[in-house]
Coordinates of C-alpha atoms and ligand atoms in Angstrom, one line a residue:
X1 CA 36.9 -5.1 5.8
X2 CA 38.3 -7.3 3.2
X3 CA 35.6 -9.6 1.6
X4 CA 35.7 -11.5 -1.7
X5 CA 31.6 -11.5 -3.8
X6 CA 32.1 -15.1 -5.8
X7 CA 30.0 -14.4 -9.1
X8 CA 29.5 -11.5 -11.4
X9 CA 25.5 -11.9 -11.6
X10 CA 22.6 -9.6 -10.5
X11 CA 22.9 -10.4 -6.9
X12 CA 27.0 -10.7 -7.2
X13 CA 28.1 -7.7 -8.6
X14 CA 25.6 -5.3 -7.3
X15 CA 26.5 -6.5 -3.8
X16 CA 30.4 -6.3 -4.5
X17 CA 30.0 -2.3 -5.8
X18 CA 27.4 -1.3 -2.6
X19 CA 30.1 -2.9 -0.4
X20 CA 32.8 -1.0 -2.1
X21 CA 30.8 2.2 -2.0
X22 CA 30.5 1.6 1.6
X23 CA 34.5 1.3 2.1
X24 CA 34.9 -2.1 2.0
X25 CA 37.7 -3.6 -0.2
X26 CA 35.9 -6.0 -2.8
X27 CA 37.4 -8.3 -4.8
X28 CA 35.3 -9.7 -7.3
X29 CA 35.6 -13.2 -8.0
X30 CA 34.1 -14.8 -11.1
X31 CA 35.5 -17.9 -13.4
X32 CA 34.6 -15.8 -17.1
X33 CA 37.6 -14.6 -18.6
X34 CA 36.1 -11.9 -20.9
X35 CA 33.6 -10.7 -18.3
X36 CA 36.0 -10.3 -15.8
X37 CA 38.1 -8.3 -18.3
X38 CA 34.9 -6.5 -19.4
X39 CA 34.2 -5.5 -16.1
X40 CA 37.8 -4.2 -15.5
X41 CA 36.9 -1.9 -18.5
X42 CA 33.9 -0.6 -16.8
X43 CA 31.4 -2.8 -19.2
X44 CA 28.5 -4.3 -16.9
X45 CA 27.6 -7.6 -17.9
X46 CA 24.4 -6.8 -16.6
X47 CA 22.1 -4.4 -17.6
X48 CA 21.3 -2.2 -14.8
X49 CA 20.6 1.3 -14.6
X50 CA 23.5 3.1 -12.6
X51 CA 25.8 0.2 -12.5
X52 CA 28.7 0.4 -14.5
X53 CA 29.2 4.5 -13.2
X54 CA 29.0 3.1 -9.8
X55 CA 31.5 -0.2 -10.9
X56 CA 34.0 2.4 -12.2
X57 CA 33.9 4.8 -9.7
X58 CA 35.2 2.0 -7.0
X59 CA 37.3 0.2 -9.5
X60 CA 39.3 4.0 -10.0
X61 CA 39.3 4.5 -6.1
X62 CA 40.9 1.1 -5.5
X63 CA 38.3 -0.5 -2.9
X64 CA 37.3 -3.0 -5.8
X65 CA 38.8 -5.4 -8.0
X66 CA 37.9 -8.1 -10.0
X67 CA 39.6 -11.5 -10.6
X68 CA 39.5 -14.8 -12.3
X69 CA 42.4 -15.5 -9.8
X70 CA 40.9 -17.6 -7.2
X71 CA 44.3 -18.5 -4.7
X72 CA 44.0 -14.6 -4.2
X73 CA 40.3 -14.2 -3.8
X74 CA 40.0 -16.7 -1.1
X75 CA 43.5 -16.3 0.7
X76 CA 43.1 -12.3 0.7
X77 CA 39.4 -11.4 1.9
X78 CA 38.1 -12.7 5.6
X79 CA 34.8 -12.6 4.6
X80 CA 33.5 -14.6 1.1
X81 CA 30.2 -14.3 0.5
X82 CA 28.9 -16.5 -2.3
X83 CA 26.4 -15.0 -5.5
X84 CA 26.4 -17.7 -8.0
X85 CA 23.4 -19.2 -9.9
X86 CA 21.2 -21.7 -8.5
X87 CA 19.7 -22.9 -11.7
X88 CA 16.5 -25.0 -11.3
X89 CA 16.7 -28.7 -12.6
X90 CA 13.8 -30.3 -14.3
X91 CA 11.8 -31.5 -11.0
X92 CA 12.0 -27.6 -9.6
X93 CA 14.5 -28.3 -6.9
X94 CA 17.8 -26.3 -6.6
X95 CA 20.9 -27.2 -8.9
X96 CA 23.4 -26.8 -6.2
X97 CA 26.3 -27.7 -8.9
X98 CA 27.9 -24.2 -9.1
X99 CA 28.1 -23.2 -5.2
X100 CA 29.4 -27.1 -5.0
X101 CA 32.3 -26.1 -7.2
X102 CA 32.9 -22.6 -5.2
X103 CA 33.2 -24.4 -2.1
X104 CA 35.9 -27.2 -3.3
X105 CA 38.0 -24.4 -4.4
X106 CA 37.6 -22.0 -1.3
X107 CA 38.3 -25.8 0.8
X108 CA 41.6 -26.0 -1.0
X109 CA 42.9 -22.5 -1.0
X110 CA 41.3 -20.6 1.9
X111 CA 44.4 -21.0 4.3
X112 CA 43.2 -18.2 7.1
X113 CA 40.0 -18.3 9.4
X114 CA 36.8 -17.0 7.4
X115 CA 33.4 -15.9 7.2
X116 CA 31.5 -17.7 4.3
X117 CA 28.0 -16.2 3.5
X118 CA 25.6 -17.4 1.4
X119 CA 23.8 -15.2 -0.4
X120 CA 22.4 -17.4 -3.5
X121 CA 19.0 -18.7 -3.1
X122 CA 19.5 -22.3 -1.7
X123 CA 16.9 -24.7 0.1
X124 CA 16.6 -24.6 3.8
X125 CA 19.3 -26.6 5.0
X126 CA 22.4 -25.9 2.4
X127 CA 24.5 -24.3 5.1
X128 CA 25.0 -27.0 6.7
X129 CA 25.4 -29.1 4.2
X130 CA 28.1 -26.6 2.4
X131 CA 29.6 -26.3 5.9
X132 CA 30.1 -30.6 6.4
X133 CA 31.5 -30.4 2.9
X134 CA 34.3 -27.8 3.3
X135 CA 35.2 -29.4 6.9
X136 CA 35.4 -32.7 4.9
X137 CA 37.9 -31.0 2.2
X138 CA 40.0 -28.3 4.0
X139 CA 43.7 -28.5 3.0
X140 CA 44.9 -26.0 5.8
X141 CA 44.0 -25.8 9.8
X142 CA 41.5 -23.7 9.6
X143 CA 37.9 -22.6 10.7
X144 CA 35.0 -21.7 8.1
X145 CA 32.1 -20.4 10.0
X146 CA 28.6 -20.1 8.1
X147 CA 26.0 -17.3 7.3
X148 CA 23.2 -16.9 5.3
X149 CA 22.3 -13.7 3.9
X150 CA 19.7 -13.7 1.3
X151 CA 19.3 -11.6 -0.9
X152 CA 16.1 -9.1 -1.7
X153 CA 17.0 -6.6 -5.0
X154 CA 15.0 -6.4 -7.7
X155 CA 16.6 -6.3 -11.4
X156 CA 15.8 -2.6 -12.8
X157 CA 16.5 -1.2 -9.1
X158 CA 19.2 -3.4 -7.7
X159 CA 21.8 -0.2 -6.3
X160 CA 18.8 1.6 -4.8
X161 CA 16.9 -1.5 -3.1
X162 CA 20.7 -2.9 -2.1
X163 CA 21.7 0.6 -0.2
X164 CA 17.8 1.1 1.1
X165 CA 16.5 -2.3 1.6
X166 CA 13.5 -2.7 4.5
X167 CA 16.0 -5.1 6.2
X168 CA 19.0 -7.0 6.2
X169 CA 18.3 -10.8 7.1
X170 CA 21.5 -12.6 8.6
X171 CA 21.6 -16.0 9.9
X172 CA 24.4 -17.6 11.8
X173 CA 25.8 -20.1 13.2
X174 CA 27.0 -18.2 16.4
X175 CA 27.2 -14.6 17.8
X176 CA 30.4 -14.1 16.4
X177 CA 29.8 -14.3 13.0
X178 CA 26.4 -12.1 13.9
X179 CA 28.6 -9.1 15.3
X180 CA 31.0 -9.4 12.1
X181 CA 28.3 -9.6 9.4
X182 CA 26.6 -6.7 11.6
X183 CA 29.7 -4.1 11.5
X184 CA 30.0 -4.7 8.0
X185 CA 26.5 -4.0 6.8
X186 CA 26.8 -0.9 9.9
X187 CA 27.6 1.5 6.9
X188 CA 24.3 0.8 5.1
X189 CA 22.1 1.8 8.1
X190 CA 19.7 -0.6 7.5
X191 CA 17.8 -2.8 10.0
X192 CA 19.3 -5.8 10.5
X193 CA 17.2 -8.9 11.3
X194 CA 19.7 -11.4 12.8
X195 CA 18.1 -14.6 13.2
X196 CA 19.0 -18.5 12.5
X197 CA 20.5 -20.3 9.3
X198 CA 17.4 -21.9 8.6
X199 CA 14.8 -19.6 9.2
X200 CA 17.4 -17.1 7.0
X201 CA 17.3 -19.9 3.8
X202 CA 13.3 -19.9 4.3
X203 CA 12.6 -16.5 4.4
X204 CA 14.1 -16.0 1.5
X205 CA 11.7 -18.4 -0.3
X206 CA 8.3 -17.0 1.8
X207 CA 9.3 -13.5 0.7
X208 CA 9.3 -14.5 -3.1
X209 CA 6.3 -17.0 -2.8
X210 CA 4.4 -14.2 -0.5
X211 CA 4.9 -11.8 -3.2
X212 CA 4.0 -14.2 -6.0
X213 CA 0.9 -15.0 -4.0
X214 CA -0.3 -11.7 -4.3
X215 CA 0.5 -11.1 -7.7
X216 CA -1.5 -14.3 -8.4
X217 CA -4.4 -13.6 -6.1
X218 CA -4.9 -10.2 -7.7
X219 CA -5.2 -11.6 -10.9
X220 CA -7.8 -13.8 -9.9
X221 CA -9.3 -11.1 -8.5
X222 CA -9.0 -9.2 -12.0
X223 CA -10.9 -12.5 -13.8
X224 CA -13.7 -11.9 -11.5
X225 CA -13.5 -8.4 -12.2
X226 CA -14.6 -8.8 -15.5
X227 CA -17.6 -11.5 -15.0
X228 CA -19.1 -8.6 -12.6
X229 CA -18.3 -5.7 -14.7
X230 CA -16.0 -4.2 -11.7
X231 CA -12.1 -2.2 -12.3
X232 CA -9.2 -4.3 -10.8
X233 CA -7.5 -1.4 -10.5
X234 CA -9.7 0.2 -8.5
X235 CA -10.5 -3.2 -6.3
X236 CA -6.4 -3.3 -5.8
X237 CA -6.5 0.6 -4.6
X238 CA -9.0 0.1 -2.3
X239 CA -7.4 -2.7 -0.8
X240 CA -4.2 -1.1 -0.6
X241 CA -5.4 1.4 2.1
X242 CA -5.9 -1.0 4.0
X243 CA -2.0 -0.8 5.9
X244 CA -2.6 -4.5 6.6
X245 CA -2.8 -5.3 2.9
X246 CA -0.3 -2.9 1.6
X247 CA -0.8 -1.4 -2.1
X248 CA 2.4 -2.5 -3.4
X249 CA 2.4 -6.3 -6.0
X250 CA -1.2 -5.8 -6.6
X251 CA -0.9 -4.7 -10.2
X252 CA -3.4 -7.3 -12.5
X253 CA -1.6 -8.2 -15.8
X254 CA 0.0 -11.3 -17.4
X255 CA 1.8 -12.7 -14.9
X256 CA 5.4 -12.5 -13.0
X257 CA 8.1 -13.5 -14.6
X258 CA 11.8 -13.5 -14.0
X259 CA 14.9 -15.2 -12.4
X260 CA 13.1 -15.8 -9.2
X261 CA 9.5 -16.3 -9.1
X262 CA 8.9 -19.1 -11.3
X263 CA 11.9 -20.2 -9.8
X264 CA 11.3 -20.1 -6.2
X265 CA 7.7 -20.8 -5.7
X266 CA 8.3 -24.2 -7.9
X267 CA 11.3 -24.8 -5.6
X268 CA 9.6 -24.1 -2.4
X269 CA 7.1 -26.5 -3.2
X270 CA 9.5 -29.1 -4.2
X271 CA 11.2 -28.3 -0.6
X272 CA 7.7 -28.8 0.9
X273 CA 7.6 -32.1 -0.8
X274 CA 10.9 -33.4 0.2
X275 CA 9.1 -33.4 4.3
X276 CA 6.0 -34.4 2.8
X277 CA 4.1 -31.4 3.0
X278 CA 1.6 -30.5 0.2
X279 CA 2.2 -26.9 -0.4
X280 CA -1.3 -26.2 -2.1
X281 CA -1.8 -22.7 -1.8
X282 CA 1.7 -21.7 -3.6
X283 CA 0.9 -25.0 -6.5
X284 CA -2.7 -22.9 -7.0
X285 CA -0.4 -19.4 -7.2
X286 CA 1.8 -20.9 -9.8
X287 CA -1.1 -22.9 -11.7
X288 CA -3.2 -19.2 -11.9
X289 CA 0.4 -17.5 -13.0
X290 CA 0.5 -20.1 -15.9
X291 CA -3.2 -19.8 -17.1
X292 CA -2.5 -15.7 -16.6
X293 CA 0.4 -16.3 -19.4
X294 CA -2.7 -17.5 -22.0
X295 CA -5.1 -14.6 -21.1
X296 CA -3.9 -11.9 -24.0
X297 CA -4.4 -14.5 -26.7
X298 CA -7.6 -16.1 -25.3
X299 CA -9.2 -12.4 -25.4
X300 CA -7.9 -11.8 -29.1
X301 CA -9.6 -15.2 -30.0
X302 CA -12.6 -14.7 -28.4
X303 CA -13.1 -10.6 -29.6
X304 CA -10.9 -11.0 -32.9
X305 CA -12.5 -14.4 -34.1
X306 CA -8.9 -15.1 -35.1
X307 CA -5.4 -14.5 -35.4
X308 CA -4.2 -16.3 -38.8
X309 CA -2.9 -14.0 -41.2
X310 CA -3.0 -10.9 -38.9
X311 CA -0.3 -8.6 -38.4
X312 CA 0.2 -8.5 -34.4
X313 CA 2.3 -6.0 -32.9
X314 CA 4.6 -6.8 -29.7
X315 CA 5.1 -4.1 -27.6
X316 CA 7.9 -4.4 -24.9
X317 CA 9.8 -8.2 -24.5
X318 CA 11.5 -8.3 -21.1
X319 CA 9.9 -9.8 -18.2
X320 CA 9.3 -6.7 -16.7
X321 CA 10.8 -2.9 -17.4
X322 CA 14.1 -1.4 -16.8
X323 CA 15.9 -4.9 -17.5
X324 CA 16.8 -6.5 -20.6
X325 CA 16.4 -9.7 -18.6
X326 CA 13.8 -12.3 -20.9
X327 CA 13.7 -15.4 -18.5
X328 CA 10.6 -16.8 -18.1
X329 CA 8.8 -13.3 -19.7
X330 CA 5.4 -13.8 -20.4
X331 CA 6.4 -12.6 -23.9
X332 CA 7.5 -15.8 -24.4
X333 CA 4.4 -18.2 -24.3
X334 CA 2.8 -15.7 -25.6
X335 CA 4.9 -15.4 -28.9
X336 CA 4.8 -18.6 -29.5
X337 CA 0.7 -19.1 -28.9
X338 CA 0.7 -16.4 -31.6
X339 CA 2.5 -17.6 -34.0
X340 CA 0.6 -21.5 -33.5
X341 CA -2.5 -19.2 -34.5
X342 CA -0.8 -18.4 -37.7
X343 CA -0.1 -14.4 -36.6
X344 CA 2.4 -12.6 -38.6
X345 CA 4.7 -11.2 -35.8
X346 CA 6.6 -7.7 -35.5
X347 CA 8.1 -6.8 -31.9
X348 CA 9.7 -3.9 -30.4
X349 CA 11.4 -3.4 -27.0
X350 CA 13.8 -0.7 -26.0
X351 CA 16.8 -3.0 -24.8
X352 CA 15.8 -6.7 -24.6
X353 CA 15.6 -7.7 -28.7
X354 CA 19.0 -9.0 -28.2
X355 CA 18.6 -11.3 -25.9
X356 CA 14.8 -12.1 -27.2
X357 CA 16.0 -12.8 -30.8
X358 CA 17.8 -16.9 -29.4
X359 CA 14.6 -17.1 -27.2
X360 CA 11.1 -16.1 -29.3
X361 CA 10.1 -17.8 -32.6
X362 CA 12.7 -17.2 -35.1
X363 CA 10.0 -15.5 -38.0
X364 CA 9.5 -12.5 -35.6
X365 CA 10.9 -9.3 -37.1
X366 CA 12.4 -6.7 -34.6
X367 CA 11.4 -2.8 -35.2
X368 CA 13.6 -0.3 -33.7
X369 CA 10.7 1.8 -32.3
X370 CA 7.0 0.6 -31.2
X371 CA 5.7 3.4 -34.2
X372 CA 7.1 1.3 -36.4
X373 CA 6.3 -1.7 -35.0
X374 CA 2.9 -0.6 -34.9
X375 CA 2.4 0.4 -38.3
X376 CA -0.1 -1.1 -40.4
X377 CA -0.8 -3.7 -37.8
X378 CA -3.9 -6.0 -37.3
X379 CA -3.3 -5.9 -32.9
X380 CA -1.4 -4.5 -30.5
X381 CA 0.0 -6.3 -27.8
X382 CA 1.3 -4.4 -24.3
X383 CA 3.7 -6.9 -22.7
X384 CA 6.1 -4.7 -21.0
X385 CA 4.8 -1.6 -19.0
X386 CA 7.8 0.1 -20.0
X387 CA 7.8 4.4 -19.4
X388 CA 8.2 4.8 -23.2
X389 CA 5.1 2.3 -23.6
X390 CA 3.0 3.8 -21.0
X391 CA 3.6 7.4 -22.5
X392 CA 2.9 6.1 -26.0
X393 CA 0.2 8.6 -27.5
X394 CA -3.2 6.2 -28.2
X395 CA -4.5 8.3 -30.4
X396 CA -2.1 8.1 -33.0
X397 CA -3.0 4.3 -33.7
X398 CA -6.1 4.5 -35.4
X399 CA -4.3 6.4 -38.3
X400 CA -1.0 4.0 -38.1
X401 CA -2.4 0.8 -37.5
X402 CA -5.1 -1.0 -40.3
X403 CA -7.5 -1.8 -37.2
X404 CA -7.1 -0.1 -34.0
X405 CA -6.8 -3.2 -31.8
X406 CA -5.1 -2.7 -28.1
X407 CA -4.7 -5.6 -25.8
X408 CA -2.8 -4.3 -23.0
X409 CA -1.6 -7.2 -20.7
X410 CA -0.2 -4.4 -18.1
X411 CA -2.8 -2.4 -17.7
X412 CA -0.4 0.8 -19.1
X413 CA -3.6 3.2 -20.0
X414 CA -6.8 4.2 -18.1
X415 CA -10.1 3.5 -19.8
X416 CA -10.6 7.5 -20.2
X417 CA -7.5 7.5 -22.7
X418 CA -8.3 4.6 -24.2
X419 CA -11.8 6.3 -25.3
X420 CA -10.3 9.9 -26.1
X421 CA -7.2 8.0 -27.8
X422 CA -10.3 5.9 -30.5
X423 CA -8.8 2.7 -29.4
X424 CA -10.8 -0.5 -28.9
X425 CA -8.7 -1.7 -25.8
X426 CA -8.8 -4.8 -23.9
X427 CA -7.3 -5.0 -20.5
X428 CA -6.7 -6.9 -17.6
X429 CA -9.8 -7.0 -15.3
X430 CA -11.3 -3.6 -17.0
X431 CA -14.0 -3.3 -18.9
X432 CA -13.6 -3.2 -22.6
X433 CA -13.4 0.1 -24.5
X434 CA -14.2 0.1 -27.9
X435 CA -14.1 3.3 -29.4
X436 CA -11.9 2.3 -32.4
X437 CA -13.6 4.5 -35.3
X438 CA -13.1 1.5 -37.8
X439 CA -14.7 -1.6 -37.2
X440 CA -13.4 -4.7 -35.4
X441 CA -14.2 -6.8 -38.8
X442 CA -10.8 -8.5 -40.3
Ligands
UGA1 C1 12.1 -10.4 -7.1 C2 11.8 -9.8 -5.7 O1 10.9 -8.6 -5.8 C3 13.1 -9.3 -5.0 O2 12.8 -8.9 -3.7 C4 14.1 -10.5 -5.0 O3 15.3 -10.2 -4.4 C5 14.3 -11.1 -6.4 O4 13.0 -11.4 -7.0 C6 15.2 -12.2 -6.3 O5 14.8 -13.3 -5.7 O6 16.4 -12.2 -6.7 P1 12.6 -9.3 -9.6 O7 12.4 -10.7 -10.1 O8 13.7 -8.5 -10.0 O9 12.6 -9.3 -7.9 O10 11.3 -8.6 -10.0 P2 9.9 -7.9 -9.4 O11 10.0 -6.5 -9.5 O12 9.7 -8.5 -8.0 O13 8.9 -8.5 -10.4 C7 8.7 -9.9 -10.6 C8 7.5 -10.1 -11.6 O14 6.3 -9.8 -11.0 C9 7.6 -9.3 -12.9 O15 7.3 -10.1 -14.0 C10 6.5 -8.2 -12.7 O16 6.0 -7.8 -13.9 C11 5.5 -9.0 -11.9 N1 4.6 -8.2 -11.1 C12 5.1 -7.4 -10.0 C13 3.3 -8.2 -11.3 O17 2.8 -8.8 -12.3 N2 2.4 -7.4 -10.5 C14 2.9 -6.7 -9.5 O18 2.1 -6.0 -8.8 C15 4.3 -6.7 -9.3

């Protein structure tokens, strides 16, 4: 089939190389000169494990192209499935600006029958809005039928969860478009769940709020954990046999971050607003995500005594591993809390101190590697459960560091390393270990 991926993001590009792989003929569309030029050099201007092998591999074999051209993007393919941002605006709804300006183009070009598929993250109900405003600005005879096909990869796995998904959601306006959008996704072998347009926008929105909720709820869990002396780890296990509950977003720590939690719980509720419905539960999961952000700093202050003065060690930026991605990373309030406290900081993260060093207080300095980083430090902070930070030996600290200090916000280590490694650690929902062999005096 002949389908045209409009943006060059996450969701964009991996979704234009899968459909490639799969035999499809891609173009990708996007309006970024020097990415678009990038790209046709093999660069990825995402980071993404796999990508760019995958990108050149269909590029060379001729099933994918990419564009800034957009009378060919839109007059060529029969299917155009849209992947740009949806930034949020101050009051948490949805800026619809950029698919707005994809669909005036597509209304003045497109000049054959197509599919259009959403796969952005909009509000229930932008289908038909996008579909009133090309039929309001078509400059040829032609029919646009809708689809909305959200969108469920995860940055650090995007290839893998794109080709092995649980499901494939499509909503449509009519069987048609179903039994199109059906063949095309045929080569992936993944379920398909065909269902409506709007129940398609919205479970989009309850999968991301769903999982939030659990992150969020297990984090409570992990506060009471450590009034009662219990292991959030082991209360998360134990629930996670149960196949109801499922083990998997039950990991305790400081908080989701990303391009789409904060994102889309504050939009859902702002959607439940608009029909005058309260959302509670998800404005308690976001509330419990914010005071989670706080938690690493709270426990230096209150075990510490202080942070002015102290050299504090940063370990890992990103939001989350396997991504250089740092929007809305917990590393970020917590940087800044740090250096309010007067903390001298020094930070270290295997790929994300590019994009960190325009986003986290400008008197951080970067170390290329966490032993350095480390190094005659006051505290250690565990921000980013990457591999090379859960593999990190413990028990090399108390001879690097001045004070063997380990506040793990992810939980990396279990409490029997922490004691064989001569660590005083501080965890998330764990009891304490403090077998540092100098003393916790600064
Ligand atoms: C998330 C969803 O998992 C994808 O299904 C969805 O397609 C994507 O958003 C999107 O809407 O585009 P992503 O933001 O890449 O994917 O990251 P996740 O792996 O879901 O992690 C999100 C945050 O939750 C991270 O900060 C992570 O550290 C945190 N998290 C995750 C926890 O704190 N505990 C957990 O148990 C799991």
């Amino acid at each position: 089939m002949k389908i045209t991926v409009v943006g060059s993001g996450y969701v964009g590009l991996v979704t234009g190389v899968c459909l490639a792989e799969m035999g499809h003929r891609v173009i990708g569309l996007d309006i970024d000169e020097d990415k678009v030029q990038q790209m046709r050099n093999g660069i990825s201007p995402i980071y993404e494990p796999g990508i760019e092998e995958w990108m050149v591999r269909n590029v060379e074999a001729g099933r994918l192209l990419f564009t800034t051209d957009k009378e060919k993007a839109y007059t060529e393919s029969d299917i155009v499935m849209v992947a740009v941002g949806t930034p949020q605006r101050p009051d948490g709804s949805a800026d619809l600006s950029f698919i707005e300006s994809v669909v005036m183009d597509l209304a003045s070009y497109v000049n054959h029958n197509i599919i259009l598929v959403i796969k952005s993250t909009v509000p229930v109900g932008t289908n038909h809005y996008v579909k009133s405003l090309i039929d309001r600005h078509l400059h040829h005879d032609v029919t646009v039928q809708m689809a909305s096909n959200p969108e469920f990869l995860r940055e650090g796995t995007a290839i893998k969860d794109c080709l092995e998904g649980d499901r494939i959601v499509l909503g449509a306006e009519n069987q048609e478009v179903h039994d199109v959008l059906r063949s095309m996704y045929r080569p992936f072998g993944i379920p398909i769940y065909a269902t409506d347009i709007r129940s398609a926008e919205l479970i989009k929105y309850a999968s991301n709020a769903f999982l939030a909720t659990k992150i969020s709820f297990i984090n409570e869990i992990a506060a009471i954990c450590e009034k009662v002396e219990a292991n959030v780890d082991d209360v998360a296990e134990g629930m996670g046999k149960d196949k109801r509950i499922g083990p998997s977003f039950l990991r305790a720590g400081i908080g989701y971050g990303g391009s789409c939690f904060p994102k889309d719980t504050t939009a859902l509720v702002q959607i439940a607003g608009d029909y005058d419905y309260p959302f509670r539960l998800l404005e308690s999961v976001i509330q419990v995500n914010t005071k989670q952000q706080n938690l690493l700093v709270e426990k230096a202050l209150k075990y510490i005594g202080h942070l002015e003065g102290l050299e504090v060690a940063l370990l890992g930026l990103s939001f989350k591993p396997n991504t250089d991605d740092m929007r809305e990373a917990p590393s970020i309030a917590i940087a800044h809390q740090l250096v309010r406290y007067g903390a001298n900081i020094r930070a270290y993260d295997p790929v994300a101190v590019d994009k960190a060093k325009g986003i986290l207080p400008s008197s951080i300095s970067y170390k290329n590697t966490w032993e350095s980083a480390v190094e005659g430090a006051d505290i250690v902070f565990i921000l980013t459960e990457w591999d090379e930070i859960k593999q990190l030996p413990l028990k090399k600290l108390p001879s690097l560091m001045k004070s063997p200090n380990v506040f793990d916000g992810r939980n990396c280590f279990s409490l029997v390393e922490a004691e064989e490694g001569k660590v005083n650690y501080y965890s998330i929902g764990r009891p304490n270990v403090l077998s540092g062999v100098k003393e916790v005096v600064l």
